[in-house]
Short mmCIF file of C-alpha atoms in Angstrom, two decimals:
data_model
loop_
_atom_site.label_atom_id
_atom_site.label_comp_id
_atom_site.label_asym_id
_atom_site.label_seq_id
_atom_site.Cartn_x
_atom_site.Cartn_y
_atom_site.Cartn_z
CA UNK U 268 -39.00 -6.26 -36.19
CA UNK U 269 -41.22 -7.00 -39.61
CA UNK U 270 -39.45 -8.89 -42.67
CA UNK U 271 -42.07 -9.51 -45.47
CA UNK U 272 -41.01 -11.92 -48.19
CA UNK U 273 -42.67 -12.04 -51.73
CA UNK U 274 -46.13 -10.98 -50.31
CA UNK U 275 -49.11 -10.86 -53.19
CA UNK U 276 -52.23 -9.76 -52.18
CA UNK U 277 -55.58 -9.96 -54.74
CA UNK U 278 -58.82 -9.42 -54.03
CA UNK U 279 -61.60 -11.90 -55.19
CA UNK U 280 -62.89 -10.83 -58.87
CA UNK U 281 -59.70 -8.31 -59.64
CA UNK U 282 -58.10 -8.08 -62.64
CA UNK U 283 -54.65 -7.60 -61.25
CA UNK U 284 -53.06 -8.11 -57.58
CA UNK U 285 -53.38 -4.85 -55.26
CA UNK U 286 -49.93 -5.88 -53.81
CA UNK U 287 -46.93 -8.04 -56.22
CA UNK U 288 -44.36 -9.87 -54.72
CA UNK U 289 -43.71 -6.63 -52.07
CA UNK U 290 -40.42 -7.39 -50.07
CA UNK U 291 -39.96 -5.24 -46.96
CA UNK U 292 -38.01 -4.66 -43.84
CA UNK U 293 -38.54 -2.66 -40.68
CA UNK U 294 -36.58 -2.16 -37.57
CA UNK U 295 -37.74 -2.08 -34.05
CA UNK U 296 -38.07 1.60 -33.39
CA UNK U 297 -38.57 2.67 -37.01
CA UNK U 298 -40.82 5.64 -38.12
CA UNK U 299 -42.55 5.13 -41.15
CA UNK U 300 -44.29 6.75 -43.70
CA UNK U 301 -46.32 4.55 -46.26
CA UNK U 302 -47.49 6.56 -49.22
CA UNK U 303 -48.81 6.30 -52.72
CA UNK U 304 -52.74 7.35 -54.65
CA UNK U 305 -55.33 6.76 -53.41
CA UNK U 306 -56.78 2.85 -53.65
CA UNK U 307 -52.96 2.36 -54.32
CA UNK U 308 -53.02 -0.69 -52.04
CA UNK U 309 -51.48 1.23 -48.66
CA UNK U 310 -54.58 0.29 -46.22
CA UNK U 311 -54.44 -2.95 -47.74
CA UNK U 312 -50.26 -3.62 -47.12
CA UNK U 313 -51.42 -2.53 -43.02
CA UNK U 314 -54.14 -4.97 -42.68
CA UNK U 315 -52.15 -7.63 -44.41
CA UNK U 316 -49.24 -7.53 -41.66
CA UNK U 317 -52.08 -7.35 -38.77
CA UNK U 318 -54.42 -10.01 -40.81
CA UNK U 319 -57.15 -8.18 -41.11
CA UNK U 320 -56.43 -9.09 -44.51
CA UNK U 321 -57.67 -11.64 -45.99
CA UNK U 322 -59.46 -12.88 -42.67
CA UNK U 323 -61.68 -9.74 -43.04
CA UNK U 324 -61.43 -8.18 -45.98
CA UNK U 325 -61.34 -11.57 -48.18
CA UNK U 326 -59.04 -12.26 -51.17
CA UNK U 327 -56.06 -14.06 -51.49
CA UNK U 328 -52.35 -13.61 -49.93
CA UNK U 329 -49.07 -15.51 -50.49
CA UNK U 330 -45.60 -14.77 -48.99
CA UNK U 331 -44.37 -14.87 -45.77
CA UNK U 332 -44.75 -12.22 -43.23
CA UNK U 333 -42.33 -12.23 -39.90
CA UNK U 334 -42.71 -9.78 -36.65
CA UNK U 335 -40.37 -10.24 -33.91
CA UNK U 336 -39.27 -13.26 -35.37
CA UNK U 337 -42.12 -15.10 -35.20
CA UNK U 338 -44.02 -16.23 -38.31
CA UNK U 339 -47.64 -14.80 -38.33
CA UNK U 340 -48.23 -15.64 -42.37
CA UNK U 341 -52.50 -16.63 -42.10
CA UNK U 342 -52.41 -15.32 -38.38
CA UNK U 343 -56.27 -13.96 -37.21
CA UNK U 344 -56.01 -10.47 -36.23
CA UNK U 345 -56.72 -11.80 -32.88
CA UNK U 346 -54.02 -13.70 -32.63
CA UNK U 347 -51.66 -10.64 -33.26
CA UNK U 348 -53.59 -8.23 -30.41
CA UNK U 349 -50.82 -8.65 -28.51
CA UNK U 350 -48.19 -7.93 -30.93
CA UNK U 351 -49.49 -5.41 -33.41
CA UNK U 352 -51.48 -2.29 -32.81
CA UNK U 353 -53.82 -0.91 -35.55
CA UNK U 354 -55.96 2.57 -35.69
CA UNK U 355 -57.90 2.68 -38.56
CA UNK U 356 -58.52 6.28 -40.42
CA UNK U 357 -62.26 7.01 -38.32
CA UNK U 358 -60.97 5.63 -34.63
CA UNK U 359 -63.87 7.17 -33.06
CA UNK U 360 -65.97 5.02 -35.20
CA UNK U 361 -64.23 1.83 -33.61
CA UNK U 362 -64.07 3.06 -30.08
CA UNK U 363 -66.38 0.59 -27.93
CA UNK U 364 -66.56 2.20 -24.28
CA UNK U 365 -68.46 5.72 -22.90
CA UNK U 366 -65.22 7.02 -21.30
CA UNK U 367 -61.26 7.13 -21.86
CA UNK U 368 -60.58 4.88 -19.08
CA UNK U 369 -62.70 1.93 -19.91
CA UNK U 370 -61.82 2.41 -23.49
CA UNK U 371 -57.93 1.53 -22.85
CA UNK U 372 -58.29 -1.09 -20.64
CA UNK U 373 -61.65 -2.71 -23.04
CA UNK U 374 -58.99 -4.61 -24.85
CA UNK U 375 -56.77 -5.29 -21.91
CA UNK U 376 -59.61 -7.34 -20.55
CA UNK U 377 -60.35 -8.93 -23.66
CA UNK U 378 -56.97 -10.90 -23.56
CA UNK U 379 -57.69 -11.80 -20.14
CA UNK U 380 -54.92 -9.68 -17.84
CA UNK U 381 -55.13 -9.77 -14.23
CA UNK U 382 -56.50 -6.90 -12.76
CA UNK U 383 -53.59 -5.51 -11.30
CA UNK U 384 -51.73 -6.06 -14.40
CA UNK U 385 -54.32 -3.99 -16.51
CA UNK U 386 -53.70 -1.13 -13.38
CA UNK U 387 -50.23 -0.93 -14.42
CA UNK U 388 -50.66 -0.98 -17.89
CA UNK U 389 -53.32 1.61 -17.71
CA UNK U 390 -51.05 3.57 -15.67
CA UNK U 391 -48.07 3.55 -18.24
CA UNK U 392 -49.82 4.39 -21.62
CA UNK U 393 -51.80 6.94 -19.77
CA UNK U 394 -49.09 8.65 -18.73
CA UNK U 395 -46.84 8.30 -21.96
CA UNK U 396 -49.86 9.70 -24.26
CA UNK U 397 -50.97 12.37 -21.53
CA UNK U 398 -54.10 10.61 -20.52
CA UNK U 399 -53.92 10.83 -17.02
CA UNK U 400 -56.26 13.84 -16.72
CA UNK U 401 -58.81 12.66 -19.45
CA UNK U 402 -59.53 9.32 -17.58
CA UNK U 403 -63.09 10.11 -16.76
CA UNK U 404 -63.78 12.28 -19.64
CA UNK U 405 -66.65 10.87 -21.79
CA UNK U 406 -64.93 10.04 -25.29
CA UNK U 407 -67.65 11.93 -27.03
CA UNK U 408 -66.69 15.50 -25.11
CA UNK U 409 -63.09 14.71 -26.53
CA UNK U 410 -61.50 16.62 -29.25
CA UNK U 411 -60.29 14.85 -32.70
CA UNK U 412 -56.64 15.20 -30.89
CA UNK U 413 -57.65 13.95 -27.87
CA UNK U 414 -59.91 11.09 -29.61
CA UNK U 415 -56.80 10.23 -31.94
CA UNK U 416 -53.80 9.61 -28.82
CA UNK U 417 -57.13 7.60 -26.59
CA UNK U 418 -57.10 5.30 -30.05
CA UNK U 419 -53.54 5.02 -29.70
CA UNK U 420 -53.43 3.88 -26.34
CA UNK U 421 -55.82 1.43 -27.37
CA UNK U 422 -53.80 0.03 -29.57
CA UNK U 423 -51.06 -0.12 -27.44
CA UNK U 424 -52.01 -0.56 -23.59
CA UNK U 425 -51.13 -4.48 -24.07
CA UNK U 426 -47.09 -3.30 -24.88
CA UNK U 427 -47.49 -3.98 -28.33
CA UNK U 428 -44.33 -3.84 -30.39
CA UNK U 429 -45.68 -2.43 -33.81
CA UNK U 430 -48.35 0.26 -34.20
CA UNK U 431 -50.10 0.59 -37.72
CA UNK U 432 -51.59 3.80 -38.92
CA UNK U 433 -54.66 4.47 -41.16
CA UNK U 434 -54.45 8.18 -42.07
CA UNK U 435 -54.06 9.20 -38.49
CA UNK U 436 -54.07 13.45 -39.34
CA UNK U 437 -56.41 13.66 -41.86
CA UNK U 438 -59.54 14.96 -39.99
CA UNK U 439 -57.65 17.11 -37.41
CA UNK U 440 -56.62 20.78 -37.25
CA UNK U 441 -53.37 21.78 -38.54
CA UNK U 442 -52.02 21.76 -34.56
CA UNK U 443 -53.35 18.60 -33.12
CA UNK U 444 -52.26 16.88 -36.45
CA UNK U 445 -48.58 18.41 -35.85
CA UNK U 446 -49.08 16.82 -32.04
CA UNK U 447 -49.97 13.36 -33.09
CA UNK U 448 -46.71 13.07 -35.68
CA UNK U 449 -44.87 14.25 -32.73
CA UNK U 450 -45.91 11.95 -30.27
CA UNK U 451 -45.67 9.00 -32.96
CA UNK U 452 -42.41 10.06 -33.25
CA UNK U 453 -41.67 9.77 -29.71
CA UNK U 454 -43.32 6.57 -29.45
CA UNK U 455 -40.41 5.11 -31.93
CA UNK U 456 -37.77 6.78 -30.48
CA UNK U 457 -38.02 6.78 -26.85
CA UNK U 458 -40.10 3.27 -26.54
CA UNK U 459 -38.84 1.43 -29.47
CA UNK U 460 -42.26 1.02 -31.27
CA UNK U 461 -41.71 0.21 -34.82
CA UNK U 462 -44.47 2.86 -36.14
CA UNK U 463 -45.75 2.40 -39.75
CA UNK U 464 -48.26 5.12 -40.80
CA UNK U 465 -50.65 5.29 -44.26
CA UNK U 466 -51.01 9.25 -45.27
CA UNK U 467 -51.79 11.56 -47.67
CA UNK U 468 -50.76 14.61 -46.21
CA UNK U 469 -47.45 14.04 -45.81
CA UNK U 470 -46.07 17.25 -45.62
CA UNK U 471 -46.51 17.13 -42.35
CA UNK U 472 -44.91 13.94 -41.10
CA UNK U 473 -42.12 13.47 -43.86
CA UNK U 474 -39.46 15.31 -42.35
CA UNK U 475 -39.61 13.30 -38.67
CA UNK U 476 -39.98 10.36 -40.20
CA UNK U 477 -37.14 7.43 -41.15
CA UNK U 478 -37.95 5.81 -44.16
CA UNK U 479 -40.88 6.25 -47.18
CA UNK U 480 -42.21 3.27 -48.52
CA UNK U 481 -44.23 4.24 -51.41
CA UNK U 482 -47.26 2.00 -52.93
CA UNK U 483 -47.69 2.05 -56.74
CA UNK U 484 -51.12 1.69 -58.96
CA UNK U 485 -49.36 -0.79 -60.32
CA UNK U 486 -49.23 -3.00 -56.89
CA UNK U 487 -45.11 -2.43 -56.58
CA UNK U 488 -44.31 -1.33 -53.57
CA UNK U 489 -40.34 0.71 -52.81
CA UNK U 490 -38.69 1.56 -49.83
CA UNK U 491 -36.73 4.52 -49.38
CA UNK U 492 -35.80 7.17 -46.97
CA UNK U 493 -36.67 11.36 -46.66
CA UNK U 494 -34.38 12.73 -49.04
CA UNK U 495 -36.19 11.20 -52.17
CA UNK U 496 -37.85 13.19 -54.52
CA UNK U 497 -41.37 12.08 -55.08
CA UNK U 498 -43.48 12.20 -58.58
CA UNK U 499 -45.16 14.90 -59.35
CA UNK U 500 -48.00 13.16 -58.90
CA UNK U 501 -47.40 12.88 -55.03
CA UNK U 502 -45.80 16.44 -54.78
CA UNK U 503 -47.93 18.88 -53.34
CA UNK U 504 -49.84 21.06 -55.52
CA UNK U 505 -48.87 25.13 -55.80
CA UNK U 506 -50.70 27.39 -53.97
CA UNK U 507 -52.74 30.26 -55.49
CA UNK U 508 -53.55 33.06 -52.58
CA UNK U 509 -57.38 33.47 -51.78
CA UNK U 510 -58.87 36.58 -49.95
CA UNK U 511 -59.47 36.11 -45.96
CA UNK U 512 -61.85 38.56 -44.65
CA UNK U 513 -64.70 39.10 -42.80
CA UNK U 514 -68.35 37.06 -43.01
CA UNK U 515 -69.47 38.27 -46.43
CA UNK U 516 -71.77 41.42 -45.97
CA UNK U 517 -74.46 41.52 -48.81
CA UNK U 518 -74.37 43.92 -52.20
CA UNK U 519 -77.62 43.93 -54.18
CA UNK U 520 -77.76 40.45 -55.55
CA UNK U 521 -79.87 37.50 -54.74
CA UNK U 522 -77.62 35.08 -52.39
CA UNK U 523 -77.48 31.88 -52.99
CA UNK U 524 -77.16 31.21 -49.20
CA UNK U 525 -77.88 33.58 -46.09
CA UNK U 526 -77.98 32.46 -42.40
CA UNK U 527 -78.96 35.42 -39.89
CA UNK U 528 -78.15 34.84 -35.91
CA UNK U 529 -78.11 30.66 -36.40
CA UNK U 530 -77.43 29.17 -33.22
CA UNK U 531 -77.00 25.77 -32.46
CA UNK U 532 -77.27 24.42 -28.81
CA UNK U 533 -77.07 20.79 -27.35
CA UNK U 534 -79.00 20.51 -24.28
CA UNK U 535 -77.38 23.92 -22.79
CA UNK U 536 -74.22 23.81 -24.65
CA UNK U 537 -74.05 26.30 -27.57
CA UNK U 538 -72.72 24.70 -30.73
CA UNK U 539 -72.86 27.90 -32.93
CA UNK U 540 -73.55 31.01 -32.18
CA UNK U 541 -75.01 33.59 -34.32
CA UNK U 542 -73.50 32.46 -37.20
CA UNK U 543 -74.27 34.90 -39.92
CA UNK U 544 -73.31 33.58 -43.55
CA UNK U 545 -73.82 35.42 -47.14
CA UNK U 546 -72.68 33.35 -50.28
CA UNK U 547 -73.13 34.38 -53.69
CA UNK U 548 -73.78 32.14 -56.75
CA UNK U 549 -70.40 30.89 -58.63
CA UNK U 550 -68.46 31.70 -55.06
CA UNK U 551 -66.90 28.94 -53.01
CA UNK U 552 -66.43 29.81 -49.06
CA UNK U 553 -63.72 27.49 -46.82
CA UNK U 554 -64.63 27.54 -43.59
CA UNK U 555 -61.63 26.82 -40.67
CA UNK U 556 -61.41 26.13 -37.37
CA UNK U 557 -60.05 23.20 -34.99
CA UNK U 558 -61.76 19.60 -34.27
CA UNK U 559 -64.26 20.91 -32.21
CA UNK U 560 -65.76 24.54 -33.05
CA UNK U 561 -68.80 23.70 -34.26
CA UNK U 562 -67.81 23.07 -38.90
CA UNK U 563 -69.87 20.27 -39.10
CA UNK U 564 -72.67 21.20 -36.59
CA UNK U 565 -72.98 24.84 -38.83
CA UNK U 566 -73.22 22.31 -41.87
CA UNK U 567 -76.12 20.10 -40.80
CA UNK U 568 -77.69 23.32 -39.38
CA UNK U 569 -77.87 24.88 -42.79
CA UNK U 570 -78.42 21.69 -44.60
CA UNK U 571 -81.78 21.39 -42.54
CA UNK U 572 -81.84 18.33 -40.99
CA UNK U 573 -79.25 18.29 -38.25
CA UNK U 574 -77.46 15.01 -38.97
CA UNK U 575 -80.47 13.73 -36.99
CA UNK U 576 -79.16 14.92 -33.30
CA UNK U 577 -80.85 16.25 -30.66
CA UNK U 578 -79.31 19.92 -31.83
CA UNK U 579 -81.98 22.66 -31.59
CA UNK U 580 -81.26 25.27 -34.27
CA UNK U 581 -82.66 28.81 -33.73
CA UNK U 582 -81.92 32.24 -36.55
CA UNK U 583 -82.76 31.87 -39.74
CA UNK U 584 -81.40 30.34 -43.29
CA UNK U 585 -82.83 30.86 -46.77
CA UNK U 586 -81.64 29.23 -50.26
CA UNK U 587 -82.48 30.64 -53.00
CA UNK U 588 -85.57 29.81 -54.80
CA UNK U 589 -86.16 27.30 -52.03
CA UNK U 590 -86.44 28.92 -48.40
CA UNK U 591 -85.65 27.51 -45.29
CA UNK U 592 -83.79 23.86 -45.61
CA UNK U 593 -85.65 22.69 -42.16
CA UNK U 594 -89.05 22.97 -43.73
CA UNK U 595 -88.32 20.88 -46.58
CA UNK U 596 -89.26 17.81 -47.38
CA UNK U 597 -86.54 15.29 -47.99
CA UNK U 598 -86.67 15.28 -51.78
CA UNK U 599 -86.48 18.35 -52.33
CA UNK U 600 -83.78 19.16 -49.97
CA UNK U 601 -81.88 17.15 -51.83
CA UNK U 602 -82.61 18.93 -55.09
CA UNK U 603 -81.60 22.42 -52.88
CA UNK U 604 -78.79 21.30 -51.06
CA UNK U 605 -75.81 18.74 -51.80
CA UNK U 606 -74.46 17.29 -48.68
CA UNK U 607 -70.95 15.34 -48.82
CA UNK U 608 -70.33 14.36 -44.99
CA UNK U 609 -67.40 13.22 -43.10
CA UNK U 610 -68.26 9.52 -43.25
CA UNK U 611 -68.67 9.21 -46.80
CA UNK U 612 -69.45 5.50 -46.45
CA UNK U 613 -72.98 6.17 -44.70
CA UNK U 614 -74.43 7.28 -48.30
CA UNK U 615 -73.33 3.94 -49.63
CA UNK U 616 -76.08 0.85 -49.53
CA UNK U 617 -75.65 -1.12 -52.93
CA UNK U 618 -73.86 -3.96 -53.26
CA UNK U 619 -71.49 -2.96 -55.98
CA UNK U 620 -69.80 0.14 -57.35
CA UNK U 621 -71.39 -0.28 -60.76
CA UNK U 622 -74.74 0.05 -59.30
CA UNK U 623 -74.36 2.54 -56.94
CA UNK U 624 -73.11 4.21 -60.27
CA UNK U 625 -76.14 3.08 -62.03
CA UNK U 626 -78.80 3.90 -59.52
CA UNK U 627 -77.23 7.51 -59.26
CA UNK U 628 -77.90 8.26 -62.54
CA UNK U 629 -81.30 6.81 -62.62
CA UNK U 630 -82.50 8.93 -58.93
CA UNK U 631 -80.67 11.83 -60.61
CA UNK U 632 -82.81 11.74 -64.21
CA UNK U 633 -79.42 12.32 -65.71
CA UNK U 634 -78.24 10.23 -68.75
CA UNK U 635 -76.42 6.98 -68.34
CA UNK U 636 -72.21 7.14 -67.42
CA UNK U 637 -73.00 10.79 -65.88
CA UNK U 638 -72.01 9.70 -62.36
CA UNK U 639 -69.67 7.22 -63.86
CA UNK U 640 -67.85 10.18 -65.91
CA UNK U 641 -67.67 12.56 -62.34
CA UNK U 642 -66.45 9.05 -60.82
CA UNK U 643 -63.27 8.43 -62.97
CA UNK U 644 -62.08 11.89 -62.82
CA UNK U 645 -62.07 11.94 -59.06
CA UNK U 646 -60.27 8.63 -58.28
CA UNK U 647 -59.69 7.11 -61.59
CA UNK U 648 -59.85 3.57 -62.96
CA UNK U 649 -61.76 0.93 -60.09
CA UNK U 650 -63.36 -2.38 -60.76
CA UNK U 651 -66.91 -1.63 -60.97
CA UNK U 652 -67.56 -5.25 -59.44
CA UNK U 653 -65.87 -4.12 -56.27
CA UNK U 654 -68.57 -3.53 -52.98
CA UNK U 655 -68.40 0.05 -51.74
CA UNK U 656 -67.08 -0.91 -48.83
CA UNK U 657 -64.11 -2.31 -50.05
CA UNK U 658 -63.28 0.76 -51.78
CA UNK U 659 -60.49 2.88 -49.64
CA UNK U 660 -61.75 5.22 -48.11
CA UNK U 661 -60.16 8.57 -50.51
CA UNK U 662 -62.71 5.94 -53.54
CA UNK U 663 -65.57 6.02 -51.46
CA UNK U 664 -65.56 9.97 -50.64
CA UNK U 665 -64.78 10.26 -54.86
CA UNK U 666 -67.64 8.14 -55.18
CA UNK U 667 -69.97 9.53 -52.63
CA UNK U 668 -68.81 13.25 -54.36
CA UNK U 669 -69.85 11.80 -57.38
CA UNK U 670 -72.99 10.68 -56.45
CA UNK U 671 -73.99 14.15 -54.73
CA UNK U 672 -72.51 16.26 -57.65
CA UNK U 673 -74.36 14.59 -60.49
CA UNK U 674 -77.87 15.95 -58.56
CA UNK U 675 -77.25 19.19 -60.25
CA UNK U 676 -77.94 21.30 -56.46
CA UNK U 677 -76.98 24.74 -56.66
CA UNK U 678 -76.14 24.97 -52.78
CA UNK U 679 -73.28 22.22 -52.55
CA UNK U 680 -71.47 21.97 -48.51
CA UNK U 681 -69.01 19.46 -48.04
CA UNK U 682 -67.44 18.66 -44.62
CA UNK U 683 -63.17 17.52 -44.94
CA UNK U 684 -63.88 16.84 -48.80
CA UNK U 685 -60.39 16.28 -48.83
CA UNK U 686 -59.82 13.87 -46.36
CA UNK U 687 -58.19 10.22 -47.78
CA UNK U 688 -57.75 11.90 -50.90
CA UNK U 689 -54.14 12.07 -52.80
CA UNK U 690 -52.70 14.95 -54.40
CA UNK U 691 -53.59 13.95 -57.87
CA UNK U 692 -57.52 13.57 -56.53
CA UNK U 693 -57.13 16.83 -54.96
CA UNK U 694 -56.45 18.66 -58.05
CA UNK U 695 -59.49 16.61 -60.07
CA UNK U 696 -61.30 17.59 -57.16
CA UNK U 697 -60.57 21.17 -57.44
CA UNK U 698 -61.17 21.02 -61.30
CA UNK U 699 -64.56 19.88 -60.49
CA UNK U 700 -65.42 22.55 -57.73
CA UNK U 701 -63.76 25.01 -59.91
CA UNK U 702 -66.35 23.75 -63.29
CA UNK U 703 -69.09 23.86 -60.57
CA UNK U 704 -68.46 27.92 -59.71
CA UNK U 705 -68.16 28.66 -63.41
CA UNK U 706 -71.99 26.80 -63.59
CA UNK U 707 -72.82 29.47 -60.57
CA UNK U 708 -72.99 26.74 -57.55
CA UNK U 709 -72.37 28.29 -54.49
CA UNK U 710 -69.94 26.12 -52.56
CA UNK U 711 -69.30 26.14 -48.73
CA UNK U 712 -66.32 23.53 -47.52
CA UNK U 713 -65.13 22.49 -43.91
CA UNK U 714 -62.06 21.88 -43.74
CA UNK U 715 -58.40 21.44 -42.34
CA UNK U 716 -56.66 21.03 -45.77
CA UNK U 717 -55.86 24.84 -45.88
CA UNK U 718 -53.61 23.67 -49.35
CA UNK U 719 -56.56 22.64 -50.84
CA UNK U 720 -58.93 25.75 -49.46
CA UNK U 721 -56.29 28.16 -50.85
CA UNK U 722 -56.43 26.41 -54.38
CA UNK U 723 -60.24 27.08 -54.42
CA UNK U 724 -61.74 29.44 -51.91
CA UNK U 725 -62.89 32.69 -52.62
CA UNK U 726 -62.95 33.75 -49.05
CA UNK U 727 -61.71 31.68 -46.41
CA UNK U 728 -63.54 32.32 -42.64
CA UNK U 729 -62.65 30.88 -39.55
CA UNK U 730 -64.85 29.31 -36.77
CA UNK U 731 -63.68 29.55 -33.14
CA UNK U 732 -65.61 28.25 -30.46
CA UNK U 733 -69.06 28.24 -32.44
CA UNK U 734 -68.51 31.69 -33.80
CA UNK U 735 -67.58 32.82 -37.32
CA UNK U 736 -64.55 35.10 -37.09
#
């Protein structure tokens, strides 16, 4: 189904090629899992056999790419709709329609089908991803599950042969990200799709998989199947236990965080509910729960701001030695609170990574190389000519950590730090947050990466349906 001959990739400006002379071969039907570090060159290897690179991301390929036996080497991504799907690792970020119906048959229309045509094909990927009951759903009352099968759909309501995967489980629950690999895998099996899929946390997809092909620093890419043993640099981590228990109930110290009875409510539908929170200095919290219960709404509620949505946020929340977040003015919120969203890329605005670097150390009053130094440790060496936006996205959450750490906060909340991150990152990651408690920063983290939050976490609470368990 794909045969890729002697394919180099380089971006404009780089000292070496992401991708050298990478020969591959996939069959119709085949379930793959593409791994390597992060800004290894995986994203890159998907968007060069849909053309979304160069055509959109610039830079330079030669080789020859084949799918279905047609030659598609310098193809436009639009000229490959109907052939090859692609969900990139923030779908609902691409989606382009208010409701799951219009969504799957958007593209449909956009390569002109007859109406009746697009009624049938609407009919079949609805009912092979379970859609038929979410037609009319809004896409933005979805959960991440629900959100990730309507992308796939998408991608495939045209009876495309080849479906390409950014990161598809890494910002849902352990359950709906054990759903997705399983309907992926039915998707090869029972329809023939030739799957390829770009992921970090592959513990959960390498045993239903076919084949591993595994992208090197070094721009070599290898194929091989499930019963290689990886590097140690790809294995996963060991475990150290962390105490579960109940929201924190205060001794006599002076908290670094408390909320009392926070509530968060969207028009009449209640977010959080009494959510009441106790963290000391030098602890670090995880906080759990499924796409959907309310662990990024409870951030941007304590943070102070809200994200900028419509949420109204009643109870109270005090950090120390600054008060209440929502009554502060934005710099020194900042100087109170470190924020690492979801959608790293948002904090990003310069035009390279050297000055984002640069300008972080200068808004920060820290010395020069200080974000740089944070930078490195999280995702290593990167051309500091390269724009932010052309860093993967596991760079641009080490960069955006980077930037936020450097600020010196002593209330730090991150939402999915982990997400796009490899296993080596992870662990720099954890060194970091680990350094950070030792300085006394108080830490709270949303997440689904309960590997990671067992590594770090003091306490681990869960969140279920708004309310702190």
């Amino acid at each position: 189904m794909i045969s890729i001959k002697d394919l180099t990739f380089s971006y404009d400006g780089a000292e070496s090629p992401q991708l050298t002379r990478v020969n591959l071969e996939f069959a119709a039907g085949e379930f793959v899992l593409v791994c390597g570090p992060t800004g290894s060159g995986k994203s890159t290897l998907l968007k060069a056999i849909n053309g979304l690179a160069p055509h959109f991301t610039g830079g330079n390929l030669r080789g020859r790419i084949t799918i279905d036996n047609q030659d598609v080497t310098g193809r436009l991504p639009h000229e490959l709709a109907e052939l090859v799907g692609y969900v990139n690792q923030q779908p609902e970020g691409w989606f382009v329609a208010d409701t799951v119906e219009d969504e799957l048959v958007y593209g449909l229309e956009q390569l002109g089908f007859a109406r009746d045509r697009m009624s049938a094909e609407l009919a079949r990927v609805s009912k092979m991803l379970g859609l038929q009951d979410l037609l009319d759903r809004p896409l933005s009352f979805l959960s991440g599950g629900q959100q990730q099968r309507v992308a796939i759909g998408a991608a495939l309501a045209a009876g495309q042969r080849v479906l390409l995967l950014d990161e598809p489980t890494s910002a849902l629950d352990l359950d709906s990200a054990a759903e997705t690999v399983d309907l992926l895998k039915a998707l090869a099996k029972e329809h023939g799709v030739t799957i390829l899929v770009a992921e970090h946390r592959f513990h959960n997809i390498i045993d239903k998989v076919d084949s591993v092909v595994v992208v090197n620093n070094d721009g070599t890419v290898a194929k091989g199947y499930t019963h290689w043993s990886f590097e140690d640099d790809l294995r996963q981590p060991a475990i150290a236990g962390a105490d579960v228990g109940e929201p924190l109930s205060p001794p006599s110290v002076e908290w670094a965080l408390t909320t009392s009875e926070l509530t968060v409510k969207y028009a009449d539908q209640v977010a959080v509910s009494s959510a009441t929170l106790n963290i000391k200095p030098g602890q670090i919290v995880a906080l759990h729960g499924a796409n959907g219960s309310g662990k990024t709404t409870l951030l941007w509620a304590i943070q102070g701001t809200g994200n900028g949505s419509k949420a109204v946020s009643t109870g109270t929340v005090s950090v120390a030695g600054f008060g209440d977040p929502r009554d502060l003015k934005p710099r020194e919120r900042l100087r109170a609170i470190t924020m690492v969203p979801q959608r790293a890329a948002d904090l990003l605005f310069l035009n390279s990574l050297s000055e984002e670097l640069a300008e972080s150390d200068r808004f920060a009053g820290v010395t020069p190389n200080s974000t740089a130094t944070i930078f490195a440790q999280l995702a290593g060496k990167v051309n500091p000519a390269l724009h932010p936006r052309d860093l993967s996205s596991g760079q641009q959450l080490a960069l955006v950590l980077a930037l936020q750490l450097v600020k010196g906060a002593n209330l730090l909340l991150l939402d999915e730090p982990t997400r796009g991150l490899d296993y080596v990152a992870k662990r720099h990651l954890a060194e970091q947050l680990k350094s950070l408690k030792s300085q006394g920063k108080a830490i709270l983290i949303a997440t689904h990466d309960s590997e990671f939050s067992a590594q770090v976490a003091d306490t681990e609470l869960h969140l279920i349906d708004g309310v702190i368990q």
